[in-house]
Amino acid sequence: MKKTFVLAAAAVVLMAAPAMAQTAHRTATFGEVSLSAGFTPDPYRVSMTAGGSINGARLPGSCMGNISDAPDFEVTYDAGGLPLVFRTLSSADTTLIINGPDGRWYCDDDSYGDGDAMVRFSRPQSGTYDIWVGVLGDSTASATLEVTETP
């Protein structure tokens, strides 16, 4: 009985590990920035390598794409009355996975067109946005993350 319980507990931990790897407690691979409503330059751009070995579909919501364990970028935002938009630019098919200040997961594939992703917060909250840029498939790709208030 004890052996069965230990094995079941280990299986639960192993299944949860990939999703739990995506947390705000990890240092973002390509840096971080603090922005306030009305920031310049707009858009704020960051070059990065998108993708990783973790399947984003294991996260809550309709996430997809392969991502890294640590966030690619972190934005700490002081909100005002403007929307906050995150979008990708790449020759590859990219996805966006964002853990917002409210702890919820926001995901997109192709909303910006031509294989690029976009997540729009019409009424953004102040706080930290942890961002993963994923790719569909097993490779990585060069990508640019844009943060803007003028979609």
JSON list of N, CA and C in Angstrom, two decimals, residues 51-110:
[
{"chain": "A", "resi": 51, "resn": "GLY", "atom": "N", "xyz": [11.43, 29.41, -28.76]},
{"chain": "A", "resi": 51, "resn": "GLY", "atom": "CA", "xyz": [11.32, 27.96, -28.74]},
{"chain": "A", "resi": 51, "resn": "GLY", "atom": "C", "xyz": [12.00, 27.34, -27.55]},
{"chain": "A", "resi": 52, "resn": "GLY", "atom": "N", "xyz": [11.87, 26.04, -27.45]},
{"chain": "A", "resi": 52, "resn": "GLY", "atom": "CA", "xyz": [12.46, 25.29, -26.35]},
{"chain": "A", "resi": 52, "resn": "GLY", "atom": "C", "xyz": [11.96, 23.86, -26.37]},
{"chain": "A", "resi": 53, "resn": "SER", "atom": "N", "xyz": [12.20, 23.16, -25.29]},
{"chain": "A", "resi": 53, "resn": "SER", "atom": "CA", "xyz": [11.88, 21.73, -25.24]},
{"chain": "A", "resi": 53, "resn": "SER", "atom": "C", "xyz": [10.59, 21.40, -24.50]},
{"chain": "A", "resi": 54, "resn": "ILE", "atom": "N", "xyz": [9.89, 22.41, -24.01]},
{"chain": "A", "resi": 54, "resn": "ILE", "atom": "CA", "xyz": [8.67, 22.16, -23.23]},
{"chain": "A", "resi": 54, "resn": "ILE", "atom": "C", "xyz": [7.44, 22.46, -24.07]},
{"chain": "A", "resi": 55, "resn": "ASN", "atom": "N", "xyz": [6.49, 21.55, -24.06]},
{"chain": "A", "resi": 55, "resn": "ASN", "atom": "CA", "xyz": [5.25, 21.70, -24.82]},
{"chain": "A", "resi": 55, "resn": "ASN", "atom": "C", "xyz": [4.31, 22.65, -24.06]},
{"chain": "A", "resi": 56, "resn": "GLY", "atom": "N", "xyz": [4.04, 23.82, -24.62]},
{"chain": "A", "resi": 56, "resn": "GLY", "atom": "CA", "xyz": [3.18, 24.81, -23.98]},
{"chain": "A", "resi": 56, "resn": "GLY", "atom": "C", "xyz": [1.75, 24.35, -23.79]},
{"chain": "A", "resi": 57, "resn": "ALA", "atom": "N", "xyz": [1.33, 23.29, -24.50]},
{"chain": "A", "resi": 57, "resn": "ALA", "atom": "CA", "xyz": [-0.03, 22.77, -24.35]},
{"chain": "A", "resi": 57, "resn": "ALA", "atom": "C", "xyz": [-0.27, 22.20, -22.96]},
{"chain": "A", "resi": 58, "resn": "ARG", "atom": "N", "xyz": [0.78, 21.97, -22.20]},
{"chain": "A", "resi": 58, "resn": "ARG", "atom": "CA", "xyz": [0.63, 21.44, -20.83]},
{"chain": "A", "resi": 58, "resn": "ARG", "atom": "C", "xyz": [0.18, 22.51, -19.85]},
{"chain": "A", "resi": 59, "resn": "LEU", "atom": "N", "xyz": [0.20, 23.77, -20.27]},
{"chain": "A", "resi": 59, "resn": "LEU", "atom": "CA", "xyz": [-0.23, 24.86, -19.41]},
{"chain": "A", "resi": 59, "resn": "LEU", "atom": "C", "xyz": [-1.74, 25.03, -19.50]},
{"chain": "A", "resi": 60, "resn": "PRO", "atom": "N", "xyz": [-2.35, 25.71, -18.53]},
{"chain": "A", "resi": 60, "resn": "PRO", "atom": "CA", "xyz": [-3.79, 25.97, -18.59]},
{"chain": "A", "resi": 60, "resn": "PRO", "atom": "C", "xyz": [-4.12, 26.84, -19.80]},
{"chain": "A", "resi": 61, "resn": "GLY", "atom": "N", "xyz": [-5.33, 26.69, -20.30]},
{"chain": "A", "resi": 61, "resn": "GLY", "atom": "CA", "xyz": [-5.76, 27.51, -21.43]},
{"chain": "A", "resi": 61, "resn": "GLY", "atom": "C", "xyz": [-5.47, 26.83, -22.74]},
{"chain": "A", "resi": 62, "resn": "SER", "atom": "N", "xyz": [-5.49, 27.60, -23.79]},
{"chain": "A", "resi": 62, "resn": "SER", "atom": "CA", "xyz": [-5.28, 27.08, -25.15]},
{"chain": "A", "resi": 62, "resn": "SER", "atom": "C", "xyz": [-3.87, 27.37, -25.63]},
{"chain": "A", "resi": 63, "resn": "CYS", "atom": "N", "xyz": [-2.88, 27.10, -24.80]},
{"chain": "A", "resi": 63, "resn": "CYS", "atom": "CA", "xyz": [-1.50, 27.39, -25.16]},
{"chain": "A", "resi": 63, "resn": "CYS", "atom": "C", "xyz": [-0.98, 26.34, -26.13]},
{"chain": "A", "resi": 64, "resn": "MET", "atom": "N", "xyz": [-0.02, 26.76, -26.94]},
{"chain": "A", "resi": 64, "resn": "MET", "atom": "CA", "xyz": [0.64, 25.83, -27.86]},
{"chain": "A", "resi": 64, "resn": "MET", "atom": "C", "xyz": [2.03, 26.35, -28.17]},
{"chain": "A", "resi": 65, "resn": "GLY", "atom": "N", "xyz": [2.80, 25.51, -28.77]},
{"chain": "A", "resi": 65, "resn": "GLY", "atom": "CA", "xyz": [4.17, 25.86, -29.14]},
{"chain": "A", "resi": 65, "resn": "GLY", "atom": "C", "xyz": [5.16, 25.32, -28.13]},
{"chain": "A", "resi": 66, "resn": "ASN", "atom": "N", "xyz": [6.36, 25.12, -28.58]},
{"chain": "A", "resi": 66, "resn": "ASN", "atom": "CA", "xyz": [7.43, 24.66, -27.71]},
{"chain": "A", "resi": 66, "resn": "ASN", "atom": "C", "xyz": [8.14, 25.87, -27.12]},
{"chain": "A", "resi": 67, "resn": "ILE", "atom": "N", "xyz": [8.34, 25.84, -25.81]},
{"chain": "A", "resi": 67, "resn": "ILE", "atom": "CA", "xyz": [8.89, 26.98, -25.08]},
{"chain": "A", "resi": 67, "resn": "ILE", "atom": "C", "xyz": [10.03, 26.52, -24.17]},
{"chain": "A", "resi": 68, "resn": "SER", "atom": "N", "xyz": [10.75, 27.47, -23.63]},
{"chain": "A", "resi": 68, "resn": "SER", "atom": "CA", "xyz": [11.82, 27.17, -22.68]},
{"chain": "A", "resi": 68, "resn": "SER", "atom": "C", "xyz": [11.24, 27.09, -21.27]},
{"chain": "A", "resi": 69, "resn": "ASP", "atom": "N", "xyz": [12.07, 26.64, -20.32]},
{"chain": "A", "resi": 69, "resn": "ASP", "atom": "CA", "xyz": [11.58, 26.55, -18.95]},
{"chain": "A", "resi": 69, "resn": "ASP", "atom": "C", "xyz": [11.49, 27.93, -18.29]},
{"chain": "A", "resi": 70, "resn": "ALA", "atom": "N", "xyz": [12.46, 28.80, -18.52]},
{"chain": "A", "resi": 70, "resn": "ALA", "atom": "CA", "xyz": [12.43, 30.16, -17.95]},
{"chain": "A", "resi": 70, "resn": "ALA", "atom": "C", "xyz": [11.72, 31.09, -18.92]},
{"chain": "A", "resi": 71, "resn": "PRO", "atom": "N", "xyz": [11.11, 32.16, -18.42]},
{"chain": "A", "resi": 71, "resn": "PRO", "atom": "CA", "xyz": [10.51, 33.14, -19.34]},
{"chain": "A", "resi": 71, "resn": "PRO", "atom": "C", "xyz": [11.59, 33.69, -20.29]},
{"chain": "A", "resi": 72, "resn": "ASP", "atom": "N", "xyz": [11.17, 34.06, -21.49]},
{"chain": "A", "resi": 72, "resn": "ASP", "atom": "CA", "xyz": [12.10, 34.70, -22.41]},
{"chain": "A", "resi": 72, "resn": "ASP", "atom": "C", "xyz": [12.32, 36.16, -22.04]},
{"chain": "A", "resi": 73, "resn": "PHE", "atom": "N", "xyz": [11.26, 36.81, -21.55]},
{"chain": "A", "resi": 73, "resn": "PHE", "atom": "CA", "xyz": [11.36, 38.22, -21.21]},
{"chain": "A", "resi": 73, "resn": "PHE", "atom": "C", "xyz": [10.35, 38.54, -20.12]},
{"chain": "A", "resi": 74, "resn": "GLU", "atom": "N", "xyz": [10.66, 39.59, -19.34]},
{"chain": "A", "resi": 74, "resn": "GLU", "atom": "CA", "xyz": [9.77, 39.99, -18.26]},
{"chain": "A", "resi": 74, "resn": "GLU", "atom": "C", "xyz": [9.53, 41.49, -18.36]},
{"chain": "A", "resi": 75, "resn": "VAL", "atom": "N", "xyz": [8.25, 41.87, -18.33]},
{"chain": "A", "resi": 75, "resn": "VAL", "atom": "CA", "xyz": [7.87, 43.28, -18.36]},
{"chain": "A", "resi": 75, "resn": "VAL", "atom": "C", "xyz": [7.15, 43.60, -17.06]},
{"chain": "A", "resi": 76, "resn": "THR", "atom": "N", "xyz": [7.66, 44.58, -16.32]},
{"chain": "A", "resi": 76, "resn": "THR", "atom": "CA", "xyz": [6.95, 45.11, -15.17]},
{"chain": "A", "resi": 76, "resn": "THR", "atom": "C", "xyz": [6.32, 46.41, -15.65]},
{"chain": "A", "resi": 77, "resn": "TYR", "atom": "N", "xyz": [4.99, 46.47, -15.56]},
{"chain": "A", "resi": 77, "resn": "TYR", "atom": "CA", "xyz": [4.24, 47.55, -16.20]},
{"chain": "A", "resi": 77, "resn": "TYR", "atom": "C", "xyz": [3.43, 48.33, -15.17]},
{"chain": "A", "resi": 78, "resn": "ASP", "atom": "N", "xyz": [3.50, 49.67, -15.28]},
{"chain": "A", "resi": 78, "resn": "ASP", "atom": "CA", "xyz": [2.69, 50.57, -14.46]},
{"chain": "A", "resi": 78, "resn": "ASP", "atom": "C", "xyz": [1.57, 51.06, -15.38]},
{"chain": "A", "resi": 79, "resn": "ALA", "atom": "N", "xyz": [0.38, 50.51, -15.20]},
{"chain": "A", "resi": 79, "resn": "ALA", "atom": "CA", "xyz": [-0.74, 50.73, -16.12]},
{"chain": "A", "resi": 79, "resn": "ALA", "atom": "C", "xyz": [-1.32, 52.13, -16.03]},
{"chain": "A", "resi": 80, "resn": "GLY", "atom": "N", "xyz": [-1.90, 52.54, -17.14]},
{"chain": "A", "resi": 80, "resn": "GLY", "atom": "CA", "xyz": [-2.65, 53.79, -17.25]},
{"chain": "A", "resi": 80, "resn": "GLY", "atom": "C", "xyz": [-3.95, 53.48, -17.98]},
{"chain": "A", "resi": 81, "resn": "GLY", "atom": "N", "xyz": [-4.38, 54.35, -18.85]},
{"chain": "A", "resi": 81, "resn": "GLY", "atom": "CA", "xyz": [-5.63, 54.15, -19.57]},
{"chain": "A", "resi": 81, "resn": "GLY", "atom": "C", "xyz": [-5.46, 53.56, -20.96]},
{"chain": "A", "resi": 82, "resn": "LEU", "atom": "N", "xyz": [-4.24, 53.13, -21.31]},
{"chain": "A", "resi": 82, "resn": "LEU", "atom": "CA", "xyz": [-3.98, 52.60, -22.65]},
{"chain": "A", "resi": 82, "resn": "LEU", "atom": "C", "xyz": [-3.95, 51.08, -22.64]},
{"chain": "A", "resi": 83, "resn": "PRO", "atom": "N", "xyz": [-4.23, 50.46, -23.79]},
{"chain": "A", "resi": 83, "resn": "PRO", "atom": "CA", "xyz": [-4.08, 49.00, -23.87]},
{"chain": "A", "resi": 83, "resn": "PRO", "atom": "C", "xyz": [-2.60, 48.63, -23.85]},
{"chain": "A", "resi": 84, "resn": "LEU", "atom": "N", "xyz": [-2.30, 47.38, -23.54]},
{"chain": "A", "resi": 84, "resn": "LEU", "atom": "CA", "xyz": [-0.95, 46.86, -23.58]},
{"chain": "A", "resi": 84, "resn": "LEU", "atom": "C", "xyz": [-0.97, 45.64, -24.50]},
{"chain": "A", "resi": 85, "resn": "VAL", "atom": "N", "xyz": [-0.10, 45.67, -25.52]},
{"chain": "A", "resi": 85, "resn": "VAL", "atom": "CA", "xyz": [-0.11, 44.62, -26.53]},
{"chain": "A", "resi": 85, "resn": "VAL", "atom": "C", "xyz": [1.29, 44.01, -26.66]},
{"chain": "A", "resi": 86, "resn": "PHE", "atom": "N", "xyz": [1.32, 42.68, -26.69]},
{"chain": "A", "resi": 86, "resn": "PHE", "atom": "CA", "xyz": [2.55, 41.93, -26.92]},
{"chain": "A", "resi": 86, "resn": "PHE", "atom": "C", "xyz": [2.37, 41.23, -28.26]},
{"chain": "A", "resi": 87, "resn": "ARG", "atom": "N", "xyz": [3.40, 41.28, -29.14]},
{"chain": "A", "resi": 87, "resn": "ARG", "atom": "CA", "xyz": [3.32, 40.59, -30.42]},
{"chain": "A", "resi": 87, "resn": "ARG", "atom": "C", "xyz": [4.69, 40.12, -30.85]},
{"chain": "A", "resi": 88, "resn": "THR", "atom": "N", "xyz": [4.68, 39.10, -31.71]},
{"chain": "A", "resi": 88, "resn": "THR", "atom": "CA", "xyz": [5.92, 38.53, -32.20]},
{"chain": "A", "resi": 88, "resn": "THR", "atom": "C", "xyz": [6.10, 38.85, -33.68]},
{"chain": "A", "resi": 89, "resn": "LEU", "atom": "N", "xyz": [7.35, 38.91, -34.08]},
{"chain": "A", "resi": 89, "resn": "LEU", "atom": "CA", "xyz": [7.73, 39.05, -35.49]},
{"chain": "A", "resi": 89, "resn": "LEU", "atom": "C", "xyz": [8.81, 38.02, -35.76]},
{"chain": "A", "resi": 90, "resn": "SER", "atom": "N", "xyz": [8.57, 37.14, -36.73]},
{"chain": "A", "resi": 90, "resn": "SER", "atom": "CA", "xyz": [9.53, 36.09, -37.04]},
{"chain": "A", "resi": 90, "resn": "SER", "atom": "C", "xyz": [9.19, 35.49, -38.40]},
{"chain": "A", "resi": 91, "resn": "SER", "atom": "N", "xyz": [10.20, 34.88, -39.03]},
{"chain": "A", "resi": 91, "resn": "SER", "atom": "CA", "xyz": [9.92, 34.15, -40.27]},
{"chain": "A", "resi": 91, "resn": "SER", "atom": "C", "xyz": [9.35, 32.77, -39.95]},
{"chain": "A", "resi": 92, "resn": "ALA", "atom": "N", "xyz": [9.41, 32.35, -38.69]},
{"chain": "A", "resi": 92, "resn": "ALA", "atom": "CA", "xyz": [8.85, 31.08, -38.24]},
{"chain": "A", "resi": 92, "resn": "ALA", "atom": "C", "xyz": [7.45, 31.30, -37.68]},
{"chain": "A", "resi": 93, "resn": "ASP", "atom": "N", "xyz": [6.71, 30.23, -37.49]},
{"chain": "A", "resi": 93, "resn": "ASP", "atom": "CA", "xyz": [5.38, 30.29, -36.88]},
{"chain": "A", "resi": 93, "resn": "ASP", "atom": "C", "xyz": [5.57, 30.35, -35.37]},
{"chain": "A", "resi": 94, "resn": "THR", "atom": "N", "xyz": [5.37, 31.53, -34.78]},
{"chain": "A", "resi": 94, "resn": "THR", "atom": "CA", "xyz": [5.60, 31.74, -33.35]},
{"chain": "A", "resi": 94, "resn": "THR", "atom": "C", "xyz": [4.29, 31.79, -32.57]},
{"chain": "A", "resi": 95, "resn": "THR", "atom": "N", "xyz": [4.41, 31.54, -31.27]},
{"chain": "A", "resi": 95, "resn": "THR", "atom": "CA", "xyz": [3.29, 31.63, -30.36]},
{"chain": "A", "resi": 95, "resn": "THR", "atom": "C", "xyz": [3.69, 32.50, -29.17]},
{"chain": "A", "resi": 96, "resn": "LEU", "atom": "N", "xyz": [2.70, 32.99, -28.45]},
{"chain": "A", "resi": 96, "resn": "LEU", "atom": "CA", "xyz": [2.95, 33.77, -27.23]},
{"chain": "A", "resi": 96, "resn": "LEU", "atom": "C", "xyz": [2.27, 33.07, -26.07]},
{"chain": "A", "resi": 97, "resn": "ILE", "atom": "N", "xyz": [2.98, 32.97, -24.96]},
{"chain": "A", "resi": 97, "resn": "ILE", "atom": "CA", "xyz": [2.43, 32.48, -23.71]},
{"chain": "A", "resi": 97, "resn": "ILE", "atom": "C", "xyz": [2.84, 33.49, -22.65]},
{"chain": "A", "resi": 98, "resn": "ILE", "atom": "N", "xyz": [1.84, 34.07, -21.98]},
{"chain": "A", "resi": 98, "resn": "ILE", "atom": "CA", "xyz": [2.11, 35.12, -21.00]},
{"chain": "A", "resi": 98, "resn": "ILE", "atom": "C", "xyz": [1.46, 34.76, -19.68]},
{"chain": "A", "resi": 99, "resn": "ASN", "atom": "N", "xyz": [2.22, 34.87, -18.62]},
{"chain": "A", "resi": 99, "resn": "ASN", "atom": "CA", "xyz": [1.68, 34.74, -17.27]},
{"chain": "A", "resi": 99, "resn": "ASN", "atom": "C", "xyz": [1.52, 36.17, -16.76]},
{"chain": "A", "resi": 100, "resn": "GLY", "atom": "N", "xyz": [0.27, 36.62, -16.62]},
{"chain": "A", "resi": 100, "resn": "GLY", "atom": "CA", "xyz": [-0.01, 38.00, -16.25]},
{"chain": "A", "resi": 100, "resn": "GLY", "atom": "C", "xyz": [0.12, 38.26, -14.76]},
{"chain": "A", "resi": 101, "resn": "PRO", "atom": "N", "xyz": [-0.01, 39.54, -14.38]},
{"chain": "A", "resi": 101, "resn": "PRO", "atom": "CA", "xyz": [0.08, 39.92, -12.97]},
{"chain": "A", "resi": 101, "resn": "PRO", "atom": "C", "xyz": [-0.98, 39.25, -12.11]},
{"chain": "A", "resi": 102, "resn": "ASP", "atom": "N", "xyz": [-2.08, 38.83, -12.73]},
{"chain": "A", "resi": 102, "resn": "ASP", "atom": "CA", "xyz": [-3.16, 38.16, -12.01]},
{"chain": "A", "resi": 102, "resn": "ASP", "atom": "C", "xyz": [-2.91, 36.66, -11.84]},
{"chain": "A", "resi": 103, "resn": "GLY", "atom": "N", "xyz": [-1.77, 36.16, -12.36]},
{"chain": "A", "resi": 103, "resn": "GLY", "atom": "CA", "xyz": [-1.45, 34.74, -12.24]},
{"chain": "A", "resi": 103, "resn": "GLY", "atom": "C", "xyz": [-2.09, 33.88, -13.32]},
{"chain": "A", "resi": 104, "resn": "ARG", "atom": "N", "xyz": [-2.89, 34.47, -14.19]},
{"chain": "A", "resi": 104, "resn": "ARG", "atom": "CA", "xyz": [-3.56, 33.72, -15.26]},
{"chain": "A", "resi": 104, "resn": "ARG", "atom": "C", "xyz": [-2.63, 33.59, -16.47]},
{"chain": "A", "resi": 105, "resn": "TRP", "atom": "N", "xyz": [-2.88, 32.57, -17.27]},
{"chain": "A", "resi": 105, "resn": "TRP", "atom": "CA", "xyz": [-2.12, 32.31, -18.49]},
{"chain": "A", "resi": 105, "resn": "TRP", "atom": "C", "xyz": [-2.90, 32.83, -19.69]},
{"chain": "A", "resi": 106, "resn": "TYR", "atom": "N", "xyz": [-2.21, 33.54, -20.58]},
{"chain": "A", "resi": 106, "resn": "TYR", "atom": "CA", "xyz": [-2.78, 34.08, -21.81]},
{"chain": "A", "resi": 106, "resn": "TYR", "atom": "C", "xyz": [-1.96, 33.55, -22.97]},
{"chain": "A", "resi": 107, "resn": "CYS", "atom": "N", "xyz": [-2.62, 33.04, -23.99]},
{"chain": "A", "resi": 107, "resn": "CYS", "atom": "CA", "xyz": [-1.92, 32.35, -25.07]},
{"chain": "A", "resi": 107, "resn": "CYS", "atom": "C", "xyz": [-2.46, 32.78, -26.43]},
{"chain": "A", "resi": 108, "resn": "ASP", "atom": "N", "xyz": [-1.59, 32.75, -27.44]},
{"chain": "A", "resi": 108, "resn": "ASP", "atom": "CA", "xyz": [-2.03, 33.05, -28.79]},
{"chain": "A", "resi": 108, "resn": "ASP", "atom": "C", "xyz": [-1.11, 32.42, -29.81]},
{"chain": "A", "resi": 109, "resn": "ASP", "atom": "N", "xyz": [-1.71, 32.13, -30.96]},
{"chain": "A", "resi": 109, "resn": "ASP", "atom": "CA", "xyz": [-1.00, 31.68, -32.15]},
{"chain": "A", "resi": 109, "resn": "ASP", "atom": "C", "xyz": [-1.64, 32.35, -33.35]},
{"chain": "A", "resi": 110, "resn": "ASP", "atom": "N", "xyz": [-0.89, 33.15, -34.07]},
{"chain": "A", "resi": 110, "resn": "ASP", "atom": "CA", "xyz": [-1.28, 33.70, -35.37]},
{"chain": "A", "resi": 110, "resn": "ASP", "atom": "C", "xyz": [-2.23, 34.90, -35.37]}
]
